[in-house]
Coordinates of C-alpha atoms in Angstrom, one line a residue:
X30 CA 12.6 26.0 -28.7
X31 CA 9.6 26.2 -26.3
X32 CA 8.8 29.8 -27.6
X33 CA 8.8 28.5 -31.3
X34 CA 5.9 25.8 -30.1
X35 CA 4.3 28.0 -27.8
X36 CA 4.0 30.5 -31.0
X37 CA 3.2 27.8 -33.4
X38 CA 0.3 26.7 -31.1
X39 CA -1.0 30.5 -30.8
X40 CA -1.2 30.6 -34.8
X41 CA -2.6 27.0 -35.2
X42 CA -5.2 28.0 -32.5
X43 CA -6.1 31.3 -34.4
X44 CA -6.3 29.8 -37.5
X45 CA -8.7 27.1 -36.3
X46 CA -10.8 29.4 -34.5
X47 CA -11.1 31.8 -37.5
X48 CA -12.0 28.9 -39.9
X49 CA -14.5 27.5 -37.6
X50 CA -16.2 30.9 -37.4
X51 CA -16.2 31.3 -41.1
X52 CA -17.6 27.7 -41.4
X53 CA -20.4 28.8 -38.8
X54 CA -21.3 32.1 -40.6
X55 CA -21.4 30.5 -44.0
X56 CA -23.9 28.0 -42.7
X57 CA -25.9 30.7 -40.9
X58 CA -25.7 32.7 -44.1
X59 CA -26.7 29.6 -46.1
X60 CA -29.6 29.1 -43.5
X61 CA -30.8 32.4 -44.1
X62 CA -30.8 32.2 -47.9
X63 CA -32.9 29.0 -47.8
X64 CA -35.2 30.5 -45.4
X65 CA -35.8 33.4 -47.9
X66 CA -36.6 31.0 -50.6
X67 CA -38.9 29.4 -48.5
X68 CA -37.4 25.9 -48.9
X69 CA -37.0 25.8 -45.1
X70 CA -40.1 26.0 -42.9

């Protein structure tokens, strides 16, 4: 039982980390796109 919960915890941690990384990357890409358009000074 403990092994199962530890394993699911690892899976959730990886999932959350991946999600956060993709959000950060999308924000960065969006910022760069705005920068190229000259909207952000």
